Short mmCIF file of C-alpha atoms in Angstrom, two decimals:
data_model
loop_
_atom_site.label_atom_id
_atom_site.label_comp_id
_atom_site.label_asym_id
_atom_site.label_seq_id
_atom_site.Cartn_x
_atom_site.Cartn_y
_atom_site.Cartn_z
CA UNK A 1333 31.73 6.70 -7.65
CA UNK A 1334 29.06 8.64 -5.54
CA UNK A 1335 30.13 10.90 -2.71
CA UNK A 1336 28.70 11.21 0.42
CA UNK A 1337 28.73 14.31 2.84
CA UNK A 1338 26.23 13.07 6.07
CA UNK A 1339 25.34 15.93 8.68
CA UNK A 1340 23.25 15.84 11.78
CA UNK A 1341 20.78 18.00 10.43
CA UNK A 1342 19.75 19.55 6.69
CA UNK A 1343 20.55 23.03 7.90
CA UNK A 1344 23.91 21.72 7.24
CA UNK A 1345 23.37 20.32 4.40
CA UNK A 1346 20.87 22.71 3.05
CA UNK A 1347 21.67 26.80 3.14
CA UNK A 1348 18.19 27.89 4.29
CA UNK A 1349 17.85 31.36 2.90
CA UNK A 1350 14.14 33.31 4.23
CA UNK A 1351 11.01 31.66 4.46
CA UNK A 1352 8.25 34.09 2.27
CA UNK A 1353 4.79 34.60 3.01
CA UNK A 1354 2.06 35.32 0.14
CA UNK A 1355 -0.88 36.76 0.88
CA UNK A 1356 -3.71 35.92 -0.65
CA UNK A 1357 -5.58 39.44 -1.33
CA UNK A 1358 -2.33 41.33 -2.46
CA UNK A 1359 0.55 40.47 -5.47
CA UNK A 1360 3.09 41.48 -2.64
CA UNK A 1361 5.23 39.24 -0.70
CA UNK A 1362 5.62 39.16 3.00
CA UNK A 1363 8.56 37.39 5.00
CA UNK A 1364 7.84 34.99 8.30
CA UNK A 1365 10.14 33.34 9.98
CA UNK A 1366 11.03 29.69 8.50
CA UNK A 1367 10.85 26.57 10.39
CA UNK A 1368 13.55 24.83 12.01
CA UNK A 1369 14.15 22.29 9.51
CA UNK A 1370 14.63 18.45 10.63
CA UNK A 1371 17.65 16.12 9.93
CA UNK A 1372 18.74 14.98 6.98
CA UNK A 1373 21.40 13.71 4.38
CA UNK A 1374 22.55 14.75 0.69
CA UNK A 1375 24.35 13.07 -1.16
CA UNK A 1376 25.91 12.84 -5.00
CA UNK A 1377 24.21 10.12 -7.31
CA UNK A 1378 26.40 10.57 -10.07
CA UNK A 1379 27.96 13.14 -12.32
CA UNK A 1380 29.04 14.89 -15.55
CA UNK A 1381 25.81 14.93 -17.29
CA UNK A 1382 25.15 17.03 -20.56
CA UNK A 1383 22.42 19.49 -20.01
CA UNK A 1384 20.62 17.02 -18.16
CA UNK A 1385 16.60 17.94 -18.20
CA UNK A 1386 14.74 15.34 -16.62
CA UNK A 1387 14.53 11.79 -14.35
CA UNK A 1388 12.17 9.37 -14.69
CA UNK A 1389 12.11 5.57 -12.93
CA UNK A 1390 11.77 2.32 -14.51
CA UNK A 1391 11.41 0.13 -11.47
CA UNK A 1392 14.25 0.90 -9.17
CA UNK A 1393 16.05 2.13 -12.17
CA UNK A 1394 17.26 5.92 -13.11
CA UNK A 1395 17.28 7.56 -16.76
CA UNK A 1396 17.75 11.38 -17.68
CA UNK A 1397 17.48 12.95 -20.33
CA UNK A 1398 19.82 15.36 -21.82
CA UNK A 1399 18.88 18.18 -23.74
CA UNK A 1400 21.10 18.44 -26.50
CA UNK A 1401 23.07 15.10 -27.48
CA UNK A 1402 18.96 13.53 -27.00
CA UNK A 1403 20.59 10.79 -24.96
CA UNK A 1404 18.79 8.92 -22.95
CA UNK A 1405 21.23 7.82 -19.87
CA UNK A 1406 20.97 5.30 -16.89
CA UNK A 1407 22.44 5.20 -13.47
CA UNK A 1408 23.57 2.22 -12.50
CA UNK A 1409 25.10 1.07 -9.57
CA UNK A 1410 27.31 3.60 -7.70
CA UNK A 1411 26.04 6.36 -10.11
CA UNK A 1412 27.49 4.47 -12.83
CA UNK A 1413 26.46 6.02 -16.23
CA UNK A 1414 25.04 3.88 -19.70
CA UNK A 1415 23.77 5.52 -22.61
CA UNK A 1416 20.41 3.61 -23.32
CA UNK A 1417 19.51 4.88 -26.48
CA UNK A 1418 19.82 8.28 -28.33
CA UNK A 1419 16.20 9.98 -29.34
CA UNK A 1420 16.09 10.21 -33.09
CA UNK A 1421 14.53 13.58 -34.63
CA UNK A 1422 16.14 15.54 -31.80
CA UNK A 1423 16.76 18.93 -33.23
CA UNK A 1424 17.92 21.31 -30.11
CA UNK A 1425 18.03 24.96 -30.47
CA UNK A 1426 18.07 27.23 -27.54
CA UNK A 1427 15.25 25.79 -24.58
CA UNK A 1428 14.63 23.12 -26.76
CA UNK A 1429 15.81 19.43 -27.65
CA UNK A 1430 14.89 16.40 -25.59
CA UNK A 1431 13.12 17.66 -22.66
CA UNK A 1432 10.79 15.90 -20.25
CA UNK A 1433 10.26 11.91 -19.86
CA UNK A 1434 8.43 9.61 -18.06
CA UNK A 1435 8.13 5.85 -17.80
CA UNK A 1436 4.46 3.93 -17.53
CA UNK A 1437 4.01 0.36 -18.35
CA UNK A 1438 7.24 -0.67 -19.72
CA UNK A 1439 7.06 2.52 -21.90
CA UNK A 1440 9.39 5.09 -22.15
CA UNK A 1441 7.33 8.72 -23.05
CA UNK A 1442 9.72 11.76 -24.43
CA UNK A 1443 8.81 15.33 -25.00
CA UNK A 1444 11.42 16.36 -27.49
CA UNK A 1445 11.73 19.39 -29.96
CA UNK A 1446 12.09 18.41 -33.51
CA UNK A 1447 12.31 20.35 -36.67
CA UNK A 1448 9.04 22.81 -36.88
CA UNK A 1449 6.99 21.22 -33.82
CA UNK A 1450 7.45 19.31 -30.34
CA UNK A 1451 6.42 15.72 -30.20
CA UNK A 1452 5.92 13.25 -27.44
CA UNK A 1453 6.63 9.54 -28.56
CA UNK A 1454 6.82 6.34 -26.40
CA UNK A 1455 9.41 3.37 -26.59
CA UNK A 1456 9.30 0.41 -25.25
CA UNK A 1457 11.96 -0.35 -23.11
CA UNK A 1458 13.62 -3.75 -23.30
CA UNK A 1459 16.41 -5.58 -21.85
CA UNK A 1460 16.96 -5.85 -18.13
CA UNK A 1461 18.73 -2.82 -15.70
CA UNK A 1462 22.10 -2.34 -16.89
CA UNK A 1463 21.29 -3.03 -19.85
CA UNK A 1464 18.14 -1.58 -20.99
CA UNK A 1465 17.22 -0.69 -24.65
CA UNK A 1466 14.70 1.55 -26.47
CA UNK A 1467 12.19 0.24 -29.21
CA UNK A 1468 10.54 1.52 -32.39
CA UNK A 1469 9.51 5.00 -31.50
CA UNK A 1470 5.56 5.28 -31.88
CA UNK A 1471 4.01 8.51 -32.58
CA UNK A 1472 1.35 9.89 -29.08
CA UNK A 1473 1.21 13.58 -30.21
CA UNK A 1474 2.81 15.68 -32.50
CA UNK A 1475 2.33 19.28 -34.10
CA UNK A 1476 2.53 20.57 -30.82
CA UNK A 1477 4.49 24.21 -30.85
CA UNK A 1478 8.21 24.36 -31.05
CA UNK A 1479 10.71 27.77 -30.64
CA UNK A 1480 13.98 28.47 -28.92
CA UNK A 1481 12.30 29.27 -26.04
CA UNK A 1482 8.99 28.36 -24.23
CA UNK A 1483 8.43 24.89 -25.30
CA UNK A 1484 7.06 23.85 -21.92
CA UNK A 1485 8.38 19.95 -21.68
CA UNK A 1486 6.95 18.41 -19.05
CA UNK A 1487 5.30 15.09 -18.96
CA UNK A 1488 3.76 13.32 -15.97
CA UNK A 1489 1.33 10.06 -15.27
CA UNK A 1490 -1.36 11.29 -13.09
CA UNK A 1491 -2.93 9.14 -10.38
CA UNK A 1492 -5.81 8.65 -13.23
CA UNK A 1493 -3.54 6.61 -15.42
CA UNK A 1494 -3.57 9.45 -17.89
CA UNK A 1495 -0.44 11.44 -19.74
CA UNK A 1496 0.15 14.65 -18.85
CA UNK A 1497 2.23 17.42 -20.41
CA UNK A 1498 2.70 21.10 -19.83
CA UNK A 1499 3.24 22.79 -22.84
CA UNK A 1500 4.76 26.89 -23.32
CA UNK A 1501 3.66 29.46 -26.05
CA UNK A 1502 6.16 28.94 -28.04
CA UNK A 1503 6.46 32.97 -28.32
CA UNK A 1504 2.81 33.25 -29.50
CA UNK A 1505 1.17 34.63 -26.22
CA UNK A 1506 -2.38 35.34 -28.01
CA UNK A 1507 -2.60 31.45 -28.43
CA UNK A 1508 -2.10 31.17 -24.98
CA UNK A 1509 -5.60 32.02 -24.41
CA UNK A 1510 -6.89 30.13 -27.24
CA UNK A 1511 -8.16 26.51 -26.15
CA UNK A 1512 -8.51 25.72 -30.09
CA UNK A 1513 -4.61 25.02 -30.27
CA UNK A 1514 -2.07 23.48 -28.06
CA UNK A 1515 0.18 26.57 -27.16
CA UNK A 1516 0.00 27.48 -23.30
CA UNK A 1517 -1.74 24.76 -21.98
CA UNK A 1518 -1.47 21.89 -20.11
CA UNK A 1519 -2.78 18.97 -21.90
CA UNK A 1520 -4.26 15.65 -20.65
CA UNK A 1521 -4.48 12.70 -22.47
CA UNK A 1522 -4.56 8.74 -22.61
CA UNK A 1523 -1.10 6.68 -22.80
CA UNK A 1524 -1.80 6.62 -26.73
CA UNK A 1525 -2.25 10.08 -27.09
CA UNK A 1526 -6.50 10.00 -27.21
CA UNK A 1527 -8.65 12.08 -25.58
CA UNK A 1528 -9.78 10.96 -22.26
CA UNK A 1529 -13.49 11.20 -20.32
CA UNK A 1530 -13.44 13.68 -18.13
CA UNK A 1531 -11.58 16.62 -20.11
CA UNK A 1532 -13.64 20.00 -19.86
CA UNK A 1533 -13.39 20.73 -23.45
CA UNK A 1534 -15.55 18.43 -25.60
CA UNK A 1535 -13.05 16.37 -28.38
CA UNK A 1536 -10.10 18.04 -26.89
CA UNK A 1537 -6.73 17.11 -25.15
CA UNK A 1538 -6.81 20.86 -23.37
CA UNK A 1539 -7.04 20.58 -19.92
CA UNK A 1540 -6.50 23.83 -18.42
CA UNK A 1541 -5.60 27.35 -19.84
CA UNK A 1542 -3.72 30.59 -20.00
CA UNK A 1543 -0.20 29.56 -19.47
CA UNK A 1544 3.03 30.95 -20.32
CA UNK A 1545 5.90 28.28 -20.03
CA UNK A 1546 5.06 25.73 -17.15
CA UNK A 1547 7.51 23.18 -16.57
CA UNK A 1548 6.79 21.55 -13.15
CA UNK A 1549 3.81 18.98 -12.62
CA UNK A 1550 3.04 16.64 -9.26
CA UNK A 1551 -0.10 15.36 -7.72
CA UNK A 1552 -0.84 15.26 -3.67
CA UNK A 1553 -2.45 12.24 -1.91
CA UNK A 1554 -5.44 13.98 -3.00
CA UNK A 1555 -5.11 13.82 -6.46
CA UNK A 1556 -4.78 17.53 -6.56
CA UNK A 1557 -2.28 18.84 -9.20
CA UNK A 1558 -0.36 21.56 -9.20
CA UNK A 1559 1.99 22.84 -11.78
CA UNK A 1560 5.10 25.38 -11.64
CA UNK A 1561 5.15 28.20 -14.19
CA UNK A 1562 8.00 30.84 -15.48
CA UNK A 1563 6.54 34.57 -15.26
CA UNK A 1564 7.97 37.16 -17.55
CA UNK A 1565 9.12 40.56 -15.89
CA UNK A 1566 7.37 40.26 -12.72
CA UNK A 1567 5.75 36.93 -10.76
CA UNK A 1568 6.98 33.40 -11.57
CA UNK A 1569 3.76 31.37 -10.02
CA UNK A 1570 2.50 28.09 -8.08
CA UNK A 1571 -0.96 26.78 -9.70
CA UNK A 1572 -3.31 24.33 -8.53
CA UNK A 1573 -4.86 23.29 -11.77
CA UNK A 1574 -8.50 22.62 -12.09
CA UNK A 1575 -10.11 21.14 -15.15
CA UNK A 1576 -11.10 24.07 -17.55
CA UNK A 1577 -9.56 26.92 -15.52
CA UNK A 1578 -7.92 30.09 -17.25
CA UNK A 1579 -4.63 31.23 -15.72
CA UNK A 1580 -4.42 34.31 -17.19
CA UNK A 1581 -1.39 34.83 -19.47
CA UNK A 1582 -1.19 37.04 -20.94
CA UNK A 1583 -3.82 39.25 -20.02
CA UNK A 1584 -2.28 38.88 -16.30
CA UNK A 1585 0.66 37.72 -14.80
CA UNK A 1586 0.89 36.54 -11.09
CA UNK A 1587 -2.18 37.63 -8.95
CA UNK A 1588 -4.35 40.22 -10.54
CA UNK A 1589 -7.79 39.16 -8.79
CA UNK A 1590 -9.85 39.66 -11.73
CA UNK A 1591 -12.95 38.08 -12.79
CA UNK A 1592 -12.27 34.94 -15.22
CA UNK A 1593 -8.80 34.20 -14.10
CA UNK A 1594 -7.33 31.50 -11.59
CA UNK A 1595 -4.61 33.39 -9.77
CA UNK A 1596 -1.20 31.09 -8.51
CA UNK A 1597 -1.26 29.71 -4.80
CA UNK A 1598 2.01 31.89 -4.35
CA UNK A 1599 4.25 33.90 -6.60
CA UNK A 1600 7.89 34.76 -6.97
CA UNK A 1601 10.23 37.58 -8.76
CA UNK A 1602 12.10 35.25 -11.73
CA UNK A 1603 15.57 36.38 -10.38
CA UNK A 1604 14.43 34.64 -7.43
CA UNK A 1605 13.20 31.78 -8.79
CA UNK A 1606 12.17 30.27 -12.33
CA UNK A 1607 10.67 27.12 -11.23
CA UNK A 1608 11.32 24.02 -12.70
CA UNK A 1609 10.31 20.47 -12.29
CA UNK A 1610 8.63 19.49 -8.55
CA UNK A 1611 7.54 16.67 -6.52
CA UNK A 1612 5.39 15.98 -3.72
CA UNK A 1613 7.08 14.21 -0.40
CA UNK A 1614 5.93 13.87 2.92
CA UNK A 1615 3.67 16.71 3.08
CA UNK A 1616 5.71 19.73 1.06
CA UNK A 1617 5.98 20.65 -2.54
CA UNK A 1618 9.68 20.75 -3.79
CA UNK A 1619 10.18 23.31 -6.74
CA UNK A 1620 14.15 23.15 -8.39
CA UNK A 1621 14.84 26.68 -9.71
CA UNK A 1622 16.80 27.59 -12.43
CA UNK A 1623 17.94 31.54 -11.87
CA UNK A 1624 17.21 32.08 -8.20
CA UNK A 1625 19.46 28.32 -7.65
CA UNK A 1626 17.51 26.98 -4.82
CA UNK A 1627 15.26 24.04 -4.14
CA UNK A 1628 11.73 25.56 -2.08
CA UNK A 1629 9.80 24.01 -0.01
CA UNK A 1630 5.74 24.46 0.16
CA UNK A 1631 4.26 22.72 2.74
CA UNK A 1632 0.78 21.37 1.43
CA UNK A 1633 -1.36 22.60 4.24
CA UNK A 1634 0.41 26.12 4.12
CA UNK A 1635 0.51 26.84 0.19
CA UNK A 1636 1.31 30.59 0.93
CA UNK A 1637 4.77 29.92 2.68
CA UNK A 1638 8.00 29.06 1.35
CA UNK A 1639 11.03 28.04 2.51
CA UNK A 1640 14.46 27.74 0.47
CA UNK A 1641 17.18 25.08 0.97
CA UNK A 1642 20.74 24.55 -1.48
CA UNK A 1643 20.83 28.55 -2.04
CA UNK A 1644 23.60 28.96 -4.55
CA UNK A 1645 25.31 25.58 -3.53
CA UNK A 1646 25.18 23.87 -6.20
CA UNK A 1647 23.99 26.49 -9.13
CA UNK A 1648 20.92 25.98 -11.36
CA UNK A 1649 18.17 23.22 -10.50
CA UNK A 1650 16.55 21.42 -13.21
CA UNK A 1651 14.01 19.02 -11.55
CA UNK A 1652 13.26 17.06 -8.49
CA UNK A 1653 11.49 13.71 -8.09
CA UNK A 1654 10.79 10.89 -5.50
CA UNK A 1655 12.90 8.17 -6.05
CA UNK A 1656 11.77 4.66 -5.31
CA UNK A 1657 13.18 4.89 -2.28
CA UNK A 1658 11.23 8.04 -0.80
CA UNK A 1659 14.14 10.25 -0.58
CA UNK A 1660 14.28 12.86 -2.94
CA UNK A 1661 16.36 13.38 -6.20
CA UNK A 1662 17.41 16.97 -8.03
CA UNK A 1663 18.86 17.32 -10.94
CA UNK A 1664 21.38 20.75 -11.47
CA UNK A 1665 21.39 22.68 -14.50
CA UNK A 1666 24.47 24.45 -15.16
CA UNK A 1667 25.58 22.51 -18.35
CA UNK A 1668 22.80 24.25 -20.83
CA UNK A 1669 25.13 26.86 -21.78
CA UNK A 1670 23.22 29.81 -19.12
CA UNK A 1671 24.86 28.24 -15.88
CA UNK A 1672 28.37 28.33 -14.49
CA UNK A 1673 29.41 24.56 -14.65
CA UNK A 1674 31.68 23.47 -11.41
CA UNK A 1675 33.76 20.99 -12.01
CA UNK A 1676 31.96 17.20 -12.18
CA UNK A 1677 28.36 19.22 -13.61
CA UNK A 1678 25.97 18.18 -13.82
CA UNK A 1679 25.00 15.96 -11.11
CA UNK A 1680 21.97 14.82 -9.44
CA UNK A 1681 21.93 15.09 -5.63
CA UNK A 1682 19.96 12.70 -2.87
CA UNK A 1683 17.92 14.07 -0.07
CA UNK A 1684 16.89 12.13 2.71
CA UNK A 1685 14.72 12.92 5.73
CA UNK A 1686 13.89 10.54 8.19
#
């Protein structure tokens, strides 16, 4: 059953840590004071998932994904749980197993690690909420680079009707820089896996360059993307991605203002962050992070500033999205076998501002 903790305002609800400052000419951080955030409620969707990794919507509807069983799971009313369908070829190993989804036309997509390679496949989804079903599995992109670690995951339907999906070196960081393969890039592409009009690389499904391991993707009112990424030793970052742009890794990592390279919006130590999945509500960016356990808030007119809500409440944070609704969902993390599970993880939490 979900539980429900209402407070008069999300500074009780959300443990507001400091508010940090990038500027724009330096790889330093600065500190300024953080806003006085407004009211708000959180709440507890539903519980005891299994490595849960990402939420996606069909209609009004919920489904995660979990890591390693490859479940596919939907919340029902009052945060009941139903397995929908279990992703065959699911091989998990470290980072990897079923990773991101995302639902577009009656089609469920799903980035999953499978023996040798990550693939993304769609299936449609039949039946009726409570109880939906998966069909055949059809084939958008495989051969796309697989390891324990760095797989990327992401997938995300852009305002342009077109599949995205952020996608990690796979331990190869040369490659990264290579836009004749797949590893460190974000890709675009149509729902059937095609190459699109508009991509900046002639007969290619590259879209932008020079990544490491992004897992975080969300568009503005704009149509302006932006895309979290994990650092190695020194700046975890906040991109806006432009068609054909080079991001650097791993010839640079975080700002380095050099010639060729499109430096992050704002940057973070990875203790204090390792940024996740994000969404775009009423005027801020919302980044879940994994090691630094916090949920931060960009506001879209202010990309240098930062501040931090859920500080070490509720442990590692997976992803966040906008549920039908307009509040806003996040998923914890703690599950995966790196967290410290409390008892009823992992859970996905509600956020509502008026």
């Amino acid at each position: 059953m979900t539980t429900r903790h209402s407070f008069l305002r999300l500074a009780a609800v959300l443990a507001l840590s400091v508010s940090t400052a990038l500027a724009a000419c330096a790889p330093g951080l600065a500190e300024r004071a953080a806003p006085s955030p407004p009211q708000g409620e959180i709440s507890t969707v539903t519980d005891n998932l299994d490595a849960p990794w990402s939420i996606a919507f069909q209609g009004r509807t919920a489904l995660v994904s979990e890591r390693d069983t490859g479940r596919i799971v939907e919340i029902g009313a009052r945060g009941a749980r139903r397995e929908v369908g279990v992703i065959g070829g699911v091989a998990p190993r470290g980072e990897g197993g079923l990773l991101g989804i995302a639902v577009h036309r009656g089609f469920l997509y799903a980035y999953y690690t499978a023996s040798g390679e990550n693939r993304i496949e769609r299936f449609q989804l039949t039946g009726t909420p409570g109880r939906l079903g998966l069909g055949r599995p059809t084939s958008v992109l495989r051969g796309l680079p697989a390891a324990s670690y760095h797989n990327g995951g992401r997938i995300a339907f852009g305002p342009d009707g077109m599949l995205y999906a952020t996608v990690g070196d796979a331990g190869n960081r040369a490659a990264a820089q290579d836009v004749a393969v797949f590893a460190g890039k974000i890709l675009r592409m149509t729902p059937d896996g095609k190459v699109p009009r508009g991509n900046p690389f002639a007969g290619s499904l590259v879209y932008s360059y020079g990544h490491r391991n992004p897992q975080g993707l969300a568009w503005d009112t704009r149509g302006t993307l932006y895309a979290s990424e994990f650092g190695q030793d020194t700046w975890d970052e906040l991109n806006v991605i432009r068609a054909g742009a080079n991001y650097g890794w791993p010839e640079v990592e975080g700002i380095a203002n050099r010639a060729g390279f499109t430096d992050p919006v704002q940057q973070w130590r990875p203790a204090e962050a390792s940024p996740s999945g994000m969404a775009i509500v009423k005027g801020s960016i919302y980044i879940a992070n994994l090691r630094g356990q916090k949920l931060r808030q960009i506001p879209l007119d202010r990309l240098s500033t930062s501040t931090e809500h859920l500080v070490g409440q509720y442990g590692r944070l997976r992803d966040a999205v906008v549920a039908p609704d307009g509040s806003l969902w996040v998923l914890t993390n703690n599950t995966d076998g790196r967290g410290d599970p409390n008892p009823g993880d992992d859970r996905i939490l509600r956020i509502v501002r008026p």
